[in-house]
Short mmCIF file of C-alpha atoms in Angstrom, two decimals:
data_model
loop_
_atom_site.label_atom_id
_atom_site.label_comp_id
_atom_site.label_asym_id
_atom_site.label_seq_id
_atom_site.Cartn_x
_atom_site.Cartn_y
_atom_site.Cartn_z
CA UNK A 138 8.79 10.46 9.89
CA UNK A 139 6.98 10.38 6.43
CA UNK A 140 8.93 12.60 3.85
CA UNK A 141 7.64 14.23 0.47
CA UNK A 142 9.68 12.46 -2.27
CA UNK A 143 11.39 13.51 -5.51
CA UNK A 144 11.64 11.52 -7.96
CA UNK A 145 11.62 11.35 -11.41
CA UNK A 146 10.20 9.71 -14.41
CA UNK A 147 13.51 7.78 -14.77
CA UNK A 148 13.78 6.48 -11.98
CA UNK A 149 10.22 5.08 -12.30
CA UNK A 150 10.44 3.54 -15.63
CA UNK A 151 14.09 2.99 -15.99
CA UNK A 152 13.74 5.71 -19.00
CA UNK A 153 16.35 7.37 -21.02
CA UNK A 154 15.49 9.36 -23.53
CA UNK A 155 18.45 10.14 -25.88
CA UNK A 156 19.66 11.64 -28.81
CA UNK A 157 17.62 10.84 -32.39
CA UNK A 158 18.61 7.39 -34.49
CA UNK A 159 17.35 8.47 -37.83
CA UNK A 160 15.49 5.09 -38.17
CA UNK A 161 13.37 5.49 -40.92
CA UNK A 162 9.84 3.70 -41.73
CA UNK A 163 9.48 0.35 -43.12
CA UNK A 164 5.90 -0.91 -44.31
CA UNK A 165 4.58 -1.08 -40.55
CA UNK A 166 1.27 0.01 -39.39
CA UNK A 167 0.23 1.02 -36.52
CA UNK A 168 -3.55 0.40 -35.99
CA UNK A 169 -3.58 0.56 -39.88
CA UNK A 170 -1.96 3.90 -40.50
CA UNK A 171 1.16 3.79 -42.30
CA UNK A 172 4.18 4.44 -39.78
CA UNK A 173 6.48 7.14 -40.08
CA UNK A 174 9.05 6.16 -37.64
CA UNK A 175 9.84 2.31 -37.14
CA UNK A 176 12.24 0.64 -34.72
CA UNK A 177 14.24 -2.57 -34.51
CA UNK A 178 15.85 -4.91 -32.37
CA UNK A 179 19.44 -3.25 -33.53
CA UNK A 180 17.60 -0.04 -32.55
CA UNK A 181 17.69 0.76 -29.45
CA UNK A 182 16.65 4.78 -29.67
CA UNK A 183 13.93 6.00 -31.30
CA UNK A 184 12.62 9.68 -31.50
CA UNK A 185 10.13 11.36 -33.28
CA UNK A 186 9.70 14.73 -34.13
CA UNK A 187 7.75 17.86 -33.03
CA UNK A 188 4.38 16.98 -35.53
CA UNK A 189 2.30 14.19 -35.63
CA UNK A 190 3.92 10.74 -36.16
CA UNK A 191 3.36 6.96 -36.15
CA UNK A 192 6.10 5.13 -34.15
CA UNK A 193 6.32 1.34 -34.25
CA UNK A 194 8.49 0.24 -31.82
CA UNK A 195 9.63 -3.36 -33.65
CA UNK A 196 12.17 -4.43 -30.48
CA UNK A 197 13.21 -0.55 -30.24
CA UNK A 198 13.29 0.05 -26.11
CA UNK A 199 13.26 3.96 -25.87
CA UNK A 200 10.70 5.98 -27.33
CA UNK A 201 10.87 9.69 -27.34
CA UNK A 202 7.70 11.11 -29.69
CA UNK A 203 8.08 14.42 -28.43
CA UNK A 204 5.48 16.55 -29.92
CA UNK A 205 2.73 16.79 -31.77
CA UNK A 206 -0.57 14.15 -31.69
CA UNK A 207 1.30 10.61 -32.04
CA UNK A 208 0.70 7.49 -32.40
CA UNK A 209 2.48 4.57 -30.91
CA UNK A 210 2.43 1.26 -30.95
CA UNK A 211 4.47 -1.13 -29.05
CA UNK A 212 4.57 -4.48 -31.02
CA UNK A 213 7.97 -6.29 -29.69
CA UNK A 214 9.27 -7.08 -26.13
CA UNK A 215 9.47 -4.42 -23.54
CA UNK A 216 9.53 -0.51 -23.93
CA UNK A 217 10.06 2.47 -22.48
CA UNK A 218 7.56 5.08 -24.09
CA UNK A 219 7.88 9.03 -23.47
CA UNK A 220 4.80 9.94 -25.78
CA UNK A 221 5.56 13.92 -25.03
CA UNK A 222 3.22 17.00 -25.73
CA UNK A 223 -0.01 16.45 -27.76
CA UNK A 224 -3.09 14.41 -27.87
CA UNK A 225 -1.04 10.57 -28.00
CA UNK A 226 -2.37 7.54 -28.01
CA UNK A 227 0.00 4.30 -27.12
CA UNK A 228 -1.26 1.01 -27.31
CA UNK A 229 0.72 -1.76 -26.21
CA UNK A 230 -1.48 -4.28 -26.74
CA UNK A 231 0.46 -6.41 -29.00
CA UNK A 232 0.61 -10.13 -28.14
CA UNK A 233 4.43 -9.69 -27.94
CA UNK A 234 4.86 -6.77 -25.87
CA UNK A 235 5.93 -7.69 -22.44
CA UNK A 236 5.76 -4.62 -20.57
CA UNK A 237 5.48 -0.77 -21.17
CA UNK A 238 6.59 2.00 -19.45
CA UNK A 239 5.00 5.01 -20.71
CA UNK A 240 4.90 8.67 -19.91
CA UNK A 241 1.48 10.09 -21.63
CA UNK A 242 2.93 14.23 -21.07
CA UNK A 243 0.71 17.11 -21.49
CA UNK A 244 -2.56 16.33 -23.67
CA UNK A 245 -5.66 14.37 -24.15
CA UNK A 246 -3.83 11.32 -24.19
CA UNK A 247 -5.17 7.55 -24.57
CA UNK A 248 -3.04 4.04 -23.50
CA UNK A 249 -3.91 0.75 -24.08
CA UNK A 250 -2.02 -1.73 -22.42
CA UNK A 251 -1.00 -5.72 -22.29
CA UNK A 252 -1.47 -8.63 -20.18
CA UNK A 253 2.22 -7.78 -18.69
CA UNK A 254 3.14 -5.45 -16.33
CA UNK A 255 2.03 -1.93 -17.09
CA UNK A 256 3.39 1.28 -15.83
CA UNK A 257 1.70 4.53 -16.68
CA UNK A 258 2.77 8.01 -15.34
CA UNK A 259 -1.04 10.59 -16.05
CA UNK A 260 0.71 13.40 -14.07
CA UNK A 261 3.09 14.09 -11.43
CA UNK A 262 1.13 11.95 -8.36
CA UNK A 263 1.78 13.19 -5.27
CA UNK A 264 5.37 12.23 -5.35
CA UNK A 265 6.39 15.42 -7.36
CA UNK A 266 8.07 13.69 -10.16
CA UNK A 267 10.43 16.59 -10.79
CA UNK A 268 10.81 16.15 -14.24
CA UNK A 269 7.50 15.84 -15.89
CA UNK A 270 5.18 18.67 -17.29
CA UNK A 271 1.95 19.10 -15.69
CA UNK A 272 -0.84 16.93 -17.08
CA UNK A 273 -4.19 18.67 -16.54
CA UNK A 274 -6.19 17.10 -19.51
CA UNK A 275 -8.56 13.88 -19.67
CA UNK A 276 -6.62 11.09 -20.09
CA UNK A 277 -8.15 7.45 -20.76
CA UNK A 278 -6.07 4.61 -19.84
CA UNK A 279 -7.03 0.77 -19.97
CA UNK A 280 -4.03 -1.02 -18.89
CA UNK A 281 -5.26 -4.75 -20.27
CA UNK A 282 -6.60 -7.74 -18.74
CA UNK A 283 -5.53 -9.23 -14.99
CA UNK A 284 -2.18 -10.70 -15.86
CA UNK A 285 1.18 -11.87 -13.12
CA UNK A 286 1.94 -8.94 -12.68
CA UNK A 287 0.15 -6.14 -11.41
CA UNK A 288 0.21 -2.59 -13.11
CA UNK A 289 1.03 0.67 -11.96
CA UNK A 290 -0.91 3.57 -12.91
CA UNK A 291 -0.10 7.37 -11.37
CA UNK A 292 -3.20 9.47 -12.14
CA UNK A 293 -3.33 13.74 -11.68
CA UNK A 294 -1.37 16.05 -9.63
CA UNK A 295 -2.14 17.38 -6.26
CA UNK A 296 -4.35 20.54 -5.85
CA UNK A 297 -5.24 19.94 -9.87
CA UNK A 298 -8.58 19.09 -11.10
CA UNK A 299 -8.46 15.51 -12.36
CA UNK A 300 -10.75 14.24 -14.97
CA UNK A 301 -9.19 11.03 -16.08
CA UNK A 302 -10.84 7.60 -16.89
CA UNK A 303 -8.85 4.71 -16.30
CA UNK A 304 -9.47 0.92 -16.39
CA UNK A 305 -6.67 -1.66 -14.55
CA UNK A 306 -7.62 -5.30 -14.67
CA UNK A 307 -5.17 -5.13 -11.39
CA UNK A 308 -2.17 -3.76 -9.64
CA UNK A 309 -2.05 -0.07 -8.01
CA UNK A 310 -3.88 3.25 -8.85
CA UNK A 311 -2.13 6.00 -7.15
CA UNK A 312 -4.81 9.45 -7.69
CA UNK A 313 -4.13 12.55 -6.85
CA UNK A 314 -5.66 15.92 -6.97
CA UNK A 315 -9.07 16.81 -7.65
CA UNK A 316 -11.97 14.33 -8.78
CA UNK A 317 -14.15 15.50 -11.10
CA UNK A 318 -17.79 14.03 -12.14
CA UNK A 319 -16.18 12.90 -15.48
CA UNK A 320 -13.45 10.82 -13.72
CA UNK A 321 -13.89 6.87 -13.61
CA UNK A 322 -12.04 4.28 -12.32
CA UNK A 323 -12.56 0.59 -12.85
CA UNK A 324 -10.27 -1.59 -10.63
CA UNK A 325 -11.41 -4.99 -12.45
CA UNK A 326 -9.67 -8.10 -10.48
CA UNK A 327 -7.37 -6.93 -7.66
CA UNK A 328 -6.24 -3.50 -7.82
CA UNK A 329 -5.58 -1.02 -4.76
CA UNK A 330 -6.78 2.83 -5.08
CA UNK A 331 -4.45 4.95 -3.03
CA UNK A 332 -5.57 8.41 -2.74
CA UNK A 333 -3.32 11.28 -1.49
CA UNK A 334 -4.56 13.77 1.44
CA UNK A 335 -2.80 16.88 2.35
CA UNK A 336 -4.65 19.71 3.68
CA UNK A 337 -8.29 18.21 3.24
CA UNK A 338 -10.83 18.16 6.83
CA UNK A 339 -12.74 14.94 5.66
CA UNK A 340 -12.65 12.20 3.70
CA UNK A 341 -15.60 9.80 2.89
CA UNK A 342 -15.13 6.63 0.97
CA UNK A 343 -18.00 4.27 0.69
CA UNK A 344 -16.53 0.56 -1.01
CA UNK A 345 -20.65 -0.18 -1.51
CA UNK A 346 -21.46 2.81 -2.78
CA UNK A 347 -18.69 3.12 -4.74
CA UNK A 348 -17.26 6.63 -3.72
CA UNK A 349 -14.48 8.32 -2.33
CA UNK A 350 -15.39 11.98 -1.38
CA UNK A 351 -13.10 14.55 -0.46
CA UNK A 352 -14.12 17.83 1.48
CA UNK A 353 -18.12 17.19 0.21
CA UNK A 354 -17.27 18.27 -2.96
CA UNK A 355 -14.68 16.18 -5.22
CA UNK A 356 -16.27 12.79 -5.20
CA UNK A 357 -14.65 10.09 -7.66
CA UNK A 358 -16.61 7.59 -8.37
CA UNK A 359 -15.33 3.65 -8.60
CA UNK A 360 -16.01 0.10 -9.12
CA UNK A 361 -14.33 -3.21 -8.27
CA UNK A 362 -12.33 -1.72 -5.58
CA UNK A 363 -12.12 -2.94 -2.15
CA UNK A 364 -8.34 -2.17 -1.27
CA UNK A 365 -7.65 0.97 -0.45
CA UNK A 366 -4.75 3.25 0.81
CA UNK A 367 -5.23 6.58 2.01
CA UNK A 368 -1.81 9.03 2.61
CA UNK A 369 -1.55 11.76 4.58
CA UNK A 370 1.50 13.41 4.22
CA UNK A 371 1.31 15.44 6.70
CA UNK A 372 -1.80 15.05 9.40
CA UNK A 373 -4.69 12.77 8.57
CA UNK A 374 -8.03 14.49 7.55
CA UNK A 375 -9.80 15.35 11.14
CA UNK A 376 -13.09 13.16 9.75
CA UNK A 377 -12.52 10.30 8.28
CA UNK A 378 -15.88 7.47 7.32
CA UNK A 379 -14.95 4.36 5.60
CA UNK A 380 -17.83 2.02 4.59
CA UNK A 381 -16.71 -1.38 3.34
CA UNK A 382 -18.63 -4.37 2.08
CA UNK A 383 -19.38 -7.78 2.47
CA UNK A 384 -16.52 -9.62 1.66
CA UNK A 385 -12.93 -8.82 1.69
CA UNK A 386 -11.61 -4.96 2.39
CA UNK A 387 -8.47 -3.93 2.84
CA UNK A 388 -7.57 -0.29 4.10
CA UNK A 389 -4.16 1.06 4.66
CA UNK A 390 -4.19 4.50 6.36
CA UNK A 391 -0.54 6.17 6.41
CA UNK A 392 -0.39 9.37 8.38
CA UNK A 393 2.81 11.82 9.91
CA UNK A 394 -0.14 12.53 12.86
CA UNK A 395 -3.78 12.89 13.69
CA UNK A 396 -5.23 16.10 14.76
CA UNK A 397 -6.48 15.67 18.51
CA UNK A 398 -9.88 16.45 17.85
CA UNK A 399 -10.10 13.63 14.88
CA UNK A 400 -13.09 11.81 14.62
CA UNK A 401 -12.51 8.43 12.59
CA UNK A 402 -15.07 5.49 11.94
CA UNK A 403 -13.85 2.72 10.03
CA UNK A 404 -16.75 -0.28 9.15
CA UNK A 405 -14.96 -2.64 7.57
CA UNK A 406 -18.30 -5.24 7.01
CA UNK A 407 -18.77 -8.68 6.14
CA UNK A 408 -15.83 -10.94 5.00
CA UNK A 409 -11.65 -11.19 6.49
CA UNK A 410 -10.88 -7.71 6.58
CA UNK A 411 -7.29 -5.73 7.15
CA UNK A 412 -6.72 -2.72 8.49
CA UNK A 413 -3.31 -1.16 8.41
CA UNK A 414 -2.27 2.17 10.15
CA UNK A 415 0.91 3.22 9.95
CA UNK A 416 1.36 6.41 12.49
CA UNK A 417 3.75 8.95 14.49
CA UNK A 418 1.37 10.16 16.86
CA UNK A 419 -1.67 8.93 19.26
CA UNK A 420 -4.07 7.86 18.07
CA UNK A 421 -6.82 10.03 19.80
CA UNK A 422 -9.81 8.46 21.04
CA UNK A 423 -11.91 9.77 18.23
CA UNK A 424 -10.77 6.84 16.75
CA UNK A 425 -12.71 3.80 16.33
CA UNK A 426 -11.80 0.76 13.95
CA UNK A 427 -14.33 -1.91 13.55
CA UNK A 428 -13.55 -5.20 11.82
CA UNK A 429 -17.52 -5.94 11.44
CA UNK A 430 -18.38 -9.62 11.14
CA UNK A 431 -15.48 -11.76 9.48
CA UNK A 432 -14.19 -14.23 11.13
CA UNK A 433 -10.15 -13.72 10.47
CA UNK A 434 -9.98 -9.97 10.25
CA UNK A 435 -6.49 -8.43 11.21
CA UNK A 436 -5.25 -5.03 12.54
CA UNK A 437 -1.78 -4.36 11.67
CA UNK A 438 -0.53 -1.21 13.31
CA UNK A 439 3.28 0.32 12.39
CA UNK A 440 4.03 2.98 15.26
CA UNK A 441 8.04 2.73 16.16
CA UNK A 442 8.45 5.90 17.83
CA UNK A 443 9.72 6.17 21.44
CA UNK A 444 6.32 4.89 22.82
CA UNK A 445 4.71 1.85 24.23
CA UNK A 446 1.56 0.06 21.99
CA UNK A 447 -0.74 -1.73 23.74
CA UNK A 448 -3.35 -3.65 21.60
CA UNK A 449 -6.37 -5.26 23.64
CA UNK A 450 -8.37 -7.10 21.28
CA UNK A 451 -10.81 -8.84 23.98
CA UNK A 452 -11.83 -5.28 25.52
CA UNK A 453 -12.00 -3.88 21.91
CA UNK A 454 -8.75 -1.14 22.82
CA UNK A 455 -5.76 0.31 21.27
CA UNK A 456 -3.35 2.78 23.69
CA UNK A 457 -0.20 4.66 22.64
CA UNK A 458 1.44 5.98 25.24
CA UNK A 459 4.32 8.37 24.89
CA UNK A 460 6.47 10.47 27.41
CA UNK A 461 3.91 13.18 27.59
CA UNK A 462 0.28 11.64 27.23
CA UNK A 463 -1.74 8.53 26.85
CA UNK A 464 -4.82 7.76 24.03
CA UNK A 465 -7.00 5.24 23.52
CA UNK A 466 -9.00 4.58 20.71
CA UNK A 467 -11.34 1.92 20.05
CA UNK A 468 -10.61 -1.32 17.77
CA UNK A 469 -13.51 -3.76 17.59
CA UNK A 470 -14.21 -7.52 16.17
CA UNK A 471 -10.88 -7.88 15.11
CA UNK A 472 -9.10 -11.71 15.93
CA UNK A 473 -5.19 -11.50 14.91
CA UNK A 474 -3.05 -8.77 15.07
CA UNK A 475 0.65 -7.36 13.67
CA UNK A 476 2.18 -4.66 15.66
CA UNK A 477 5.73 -3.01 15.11
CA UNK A 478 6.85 -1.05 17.94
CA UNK A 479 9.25 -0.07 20.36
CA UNK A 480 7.61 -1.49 23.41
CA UNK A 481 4.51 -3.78 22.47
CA UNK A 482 1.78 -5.57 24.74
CA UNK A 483 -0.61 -7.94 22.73
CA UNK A 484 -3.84 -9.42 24.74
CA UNK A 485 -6.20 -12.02 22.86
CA UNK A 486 -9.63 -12.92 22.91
CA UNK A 487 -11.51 -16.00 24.32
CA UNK A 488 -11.42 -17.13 20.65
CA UNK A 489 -8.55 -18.17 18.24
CA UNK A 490 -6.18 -15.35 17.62
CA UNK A 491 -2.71 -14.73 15.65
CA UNK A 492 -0.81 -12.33 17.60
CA UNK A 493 2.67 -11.24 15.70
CA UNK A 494 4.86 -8.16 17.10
CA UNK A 495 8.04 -7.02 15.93
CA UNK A 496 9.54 -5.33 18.88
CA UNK A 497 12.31 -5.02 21.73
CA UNK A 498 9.99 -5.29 24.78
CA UNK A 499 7.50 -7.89 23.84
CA UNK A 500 4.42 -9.22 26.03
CA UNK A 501 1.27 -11.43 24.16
CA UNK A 502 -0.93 -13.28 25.77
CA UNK A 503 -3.55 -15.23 24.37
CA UNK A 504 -6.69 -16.77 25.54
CA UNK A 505 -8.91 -19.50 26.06
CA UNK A 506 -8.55 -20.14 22.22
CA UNK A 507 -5.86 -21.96 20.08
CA UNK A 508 -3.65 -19.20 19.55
CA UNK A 509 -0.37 -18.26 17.77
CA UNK A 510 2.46 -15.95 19.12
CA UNK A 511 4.80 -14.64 17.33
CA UNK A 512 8.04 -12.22 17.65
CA UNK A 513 8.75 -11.25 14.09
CA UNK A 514 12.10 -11.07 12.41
CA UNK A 515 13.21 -8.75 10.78
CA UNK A 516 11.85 -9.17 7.42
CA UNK A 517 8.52 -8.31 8.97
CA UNK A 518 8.44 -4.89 7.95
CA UNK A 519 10.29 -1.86 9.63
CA UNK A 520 13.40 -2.82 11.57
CA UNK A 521 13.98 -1.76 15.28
CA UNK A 522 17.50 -0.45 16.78
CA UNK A 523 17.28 -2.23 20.42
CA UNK A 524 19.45 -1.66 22.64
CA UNK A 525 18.15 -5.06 24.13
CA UNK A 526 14.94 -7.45 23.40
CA UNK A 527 12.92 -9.43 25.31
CA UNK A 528 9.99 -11.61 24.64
CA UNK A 529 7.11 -13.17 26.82
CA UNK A 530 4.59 -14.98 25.85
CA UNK A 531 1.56 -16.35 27.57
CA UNK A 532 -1.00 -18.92 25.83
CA UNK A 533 -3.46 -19.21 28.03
CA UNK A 534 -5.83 -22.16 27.57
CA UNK A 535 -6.57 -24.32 24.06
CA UNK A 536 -3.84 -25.57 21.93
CA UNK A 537 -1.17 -22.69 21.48
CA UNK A 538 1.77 -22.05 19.13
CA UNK A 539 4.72 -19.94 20.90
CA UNK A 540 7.51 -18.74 19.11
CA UNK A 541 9.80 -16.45 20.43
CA UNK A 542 12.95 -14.02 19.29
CA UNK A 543 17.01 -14.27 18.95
CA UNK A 544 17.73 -13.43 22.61
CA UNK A 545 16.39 -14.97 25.60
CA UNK A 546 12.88 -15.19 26.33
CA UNK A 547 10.08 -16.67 28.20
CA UNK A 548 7.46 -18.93 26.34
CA UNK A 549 4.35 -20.14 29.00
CA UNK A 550 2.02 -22.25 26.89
CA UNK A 551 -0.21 -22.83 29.54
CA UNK A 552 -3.04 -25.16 30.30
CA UNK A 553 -3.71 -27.53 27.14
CA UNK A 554 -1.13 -29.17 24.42
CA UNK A 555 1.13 -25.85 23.86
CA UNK A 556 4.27 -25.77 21.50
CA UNK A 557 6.94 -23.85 22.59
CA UNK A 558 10.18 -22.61 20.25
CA UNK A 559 12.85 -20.71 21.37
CA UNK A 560 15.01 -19.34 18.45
CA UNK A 561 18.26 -17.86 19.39
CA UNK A 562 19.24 -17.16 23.39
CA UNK A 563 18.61 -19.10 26.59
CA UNK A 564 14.85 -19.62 26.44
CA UNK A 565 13.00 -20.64 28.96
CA UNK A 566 9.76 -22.79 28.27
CA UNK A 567 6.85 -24.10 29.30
CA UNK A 568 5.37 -26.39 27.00
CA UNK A 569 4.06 -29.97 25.94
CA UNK A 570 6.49 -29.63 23.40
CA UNK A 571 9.40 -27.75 23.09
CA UNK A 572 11.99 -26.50 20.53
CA UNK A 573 15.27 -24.75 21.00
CA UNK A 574 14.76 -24.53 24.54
CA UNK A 575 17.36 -24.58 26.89
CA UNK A 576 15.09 -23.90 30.47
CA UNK A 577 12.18 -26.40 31.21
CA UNK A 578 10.05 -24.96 33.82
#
């Protein structure tokens, strides 16, 4: 089941925020105002004090500014920033910083970040980060150029108005509570948008347009976004649009349940598109995912309760079927597919398919295509407590790929030149060529 986490700033950033050092200023500037408070590499505290100071960090590693309108600037290796009450601003865009953690607190605040990895807590997310003060006001945040590392940015609290602005070149956005018409986001390269849903009836996100709507009134605008995750703590919103574009989109839906009236229509569009759902209930036949008009577009469904998941990708069908009832909701254009669950049944199309399940009862079968089956290991995702496995797999015509799981199992490649390995157990295989196989048939 999905939980509501605590957590705290800490345990985010790694922070610690001790006692003052009495370090005292040196002549540092911090975008050319003479500092008040300067660190060092034999530093490794550093506090301000209740008014308005000018922190240089100089290889110190924990900042506490407390309050007041500060200014802080993180010129030397890696820090851990708690900027506190008042209108801040914290740039880390020194050459030589190689990381920040920052918590912006309570005020207009402003960050400005590196080419390393950036983490920035705006608020309390959605993960209630016990610890931290509310953070209501507009806060602009620019966390640097696209670098190896991603950044992490936690925007608003839930059921709050949210007015920030922020600016990632890439990594993760997490935004909760309530878009405003000033907020902004710019995801630049590669970033993902996850938005947090817990009580609203629809949500609307248009990747063209460049909107995510909640409830027909709190509309954030965007651009340079095309992954998205939407969380629904506890049942997903009973109307749901999604409207991606013409090249790659990426949507991640995580919900406890849907509501048995929900109404869902996901357009993915042009390009090789992935959705993810990740669910503890049916999914009602309100449901329709549709990969549009890419040519390797993937469905990857996580659903490991008692139930059997049966993904049809030929006649364009997904049915969960639990003790009590049956749904089946529509999934169309898609051509590979990942599936975690209890008791899985994967069917191809005429054309080339990956087909991947991490299961204990396992059945693919491909098609007329060159096709690859798969039982996944363990590191595929969410493990499985089985009190046995079993795998078949059926190619079907064209050149297949069959790979199979750690007991024994049954790998048919079919007509054409079919591959065939066993793993673990007494396999049994039919195949041009075979691997680990201990039954020819």
């Amino acid at each position: 089941m999905l939980r509501t986490t605590t957590l705290t700033a800490a345990a985010l950033l790694g922070l610690t925020l001790l006692a003052p050092t009495g370090a005292t200023a040196a002549a540092e500037t911090c975008q050319g105002v003479a500092a008040t408070h300067v660190g060092s590499v034999n530093v490794y505290e550093l506090e301000g004090t209740e008014g308005p100071d000018v922190i240089v960090t100089n290889g110190a590693q924990d900042v506490r500014a407390l309050g007041g309108n500060d200014l802080i600037c993180v010129t030397d290796t890696a820090a851990k920033v708690d900027a506190g009450a008042g209108d801040d601003v914290v740039d880390a865009g020194s050459a030589l910083a190689t990381g920040t953690g920052a918590v912006l607190g309570p005020g207009a605040d402003r960050y400005i970040g590196s080419s390393a990895r950036d983490t920035v807590l705006a608020g309390k997310g959605y993960l209630d980060f016990g610890d931290l003060q509310d953070d209501s006001e507009v806060d602009v945040i620019d966390t640097g150029p696209h670098g190896p590392e991603g950044d992490l940015v936690v925007s608003g609290q839930a059921g709050v108005p949210n007015s920030d602005r922020v600016v990632m070149g890439s990594g993760q956005l997490q935004w909760a509570g309530l878009a405003t018409p000033a907020a902004y986001v710019d995801g630049g390269v590669a970033t993902q948008l996850e938005l947090t849903d817990r009580r609203s009836e629809t949500v609307a996100i248009d990747a063209v347009a460049g909107t995510a709507v909640v409830d027909a009134v709190h509309s954030l605008t965007f651009r340079n976004i095309s992954r998205f995750r939407l969380v629904a703590s506890g049942r997903a919103p009973r109307r749901l649009t999604y409207v991606g574009g013409p090249y790659l989109d990426e949507l991640d839906i995580v919900t406890a349940d849907f509501p048995h009236d929900a109404q869902h229509f996901v357009a993915l569009g042009g390009g090789n598109d992935e959705l993810r759902l990740e669910s503890y209930g049916v999914v009602p036949a309100g449901v329709t995912y549709d990969a549009g008009a890419g040519r390797h577009d993937t469905i990857d469904l996580t659903i490991t309760d008692e139930r059997k998941v049966a993904v049809d990708l030929g006649r364009g069908r997904l049915t969960v079927q639990t003790f009590s009832q049956t749904s089946a909701a529509a999934i169309r254009g898609f051509e590979d597919a990942d599936v975690r669950a209890k008791d899985a049944e994967l069917v191809g199309t005429s054309g080339r398919n990956i087909l991947r399940a991490h299961a204990c009862r396992l059945r693919i079968r491909g098609g007329a295509g060159s096709d690859q089956l798969t039982w996944l290991r363990r590191g595929s995702g969410e493990e499985l407590l089985c009190l046995q496995r079993a795998a078949h797999l059926f190619g079907g015509g064209g050149q297949d790929f069959l790979k199979g799981s750690t007991v024994a199992d049954r790998l048919y490649g079919g007509p054409g030149p079919d591959t065939a390995d066993g793993r673990g157990g007494r396999d049994t295989c039919q195949a041009e060529r075979r691997i680990r196989c201990e039954v020819r048939r």
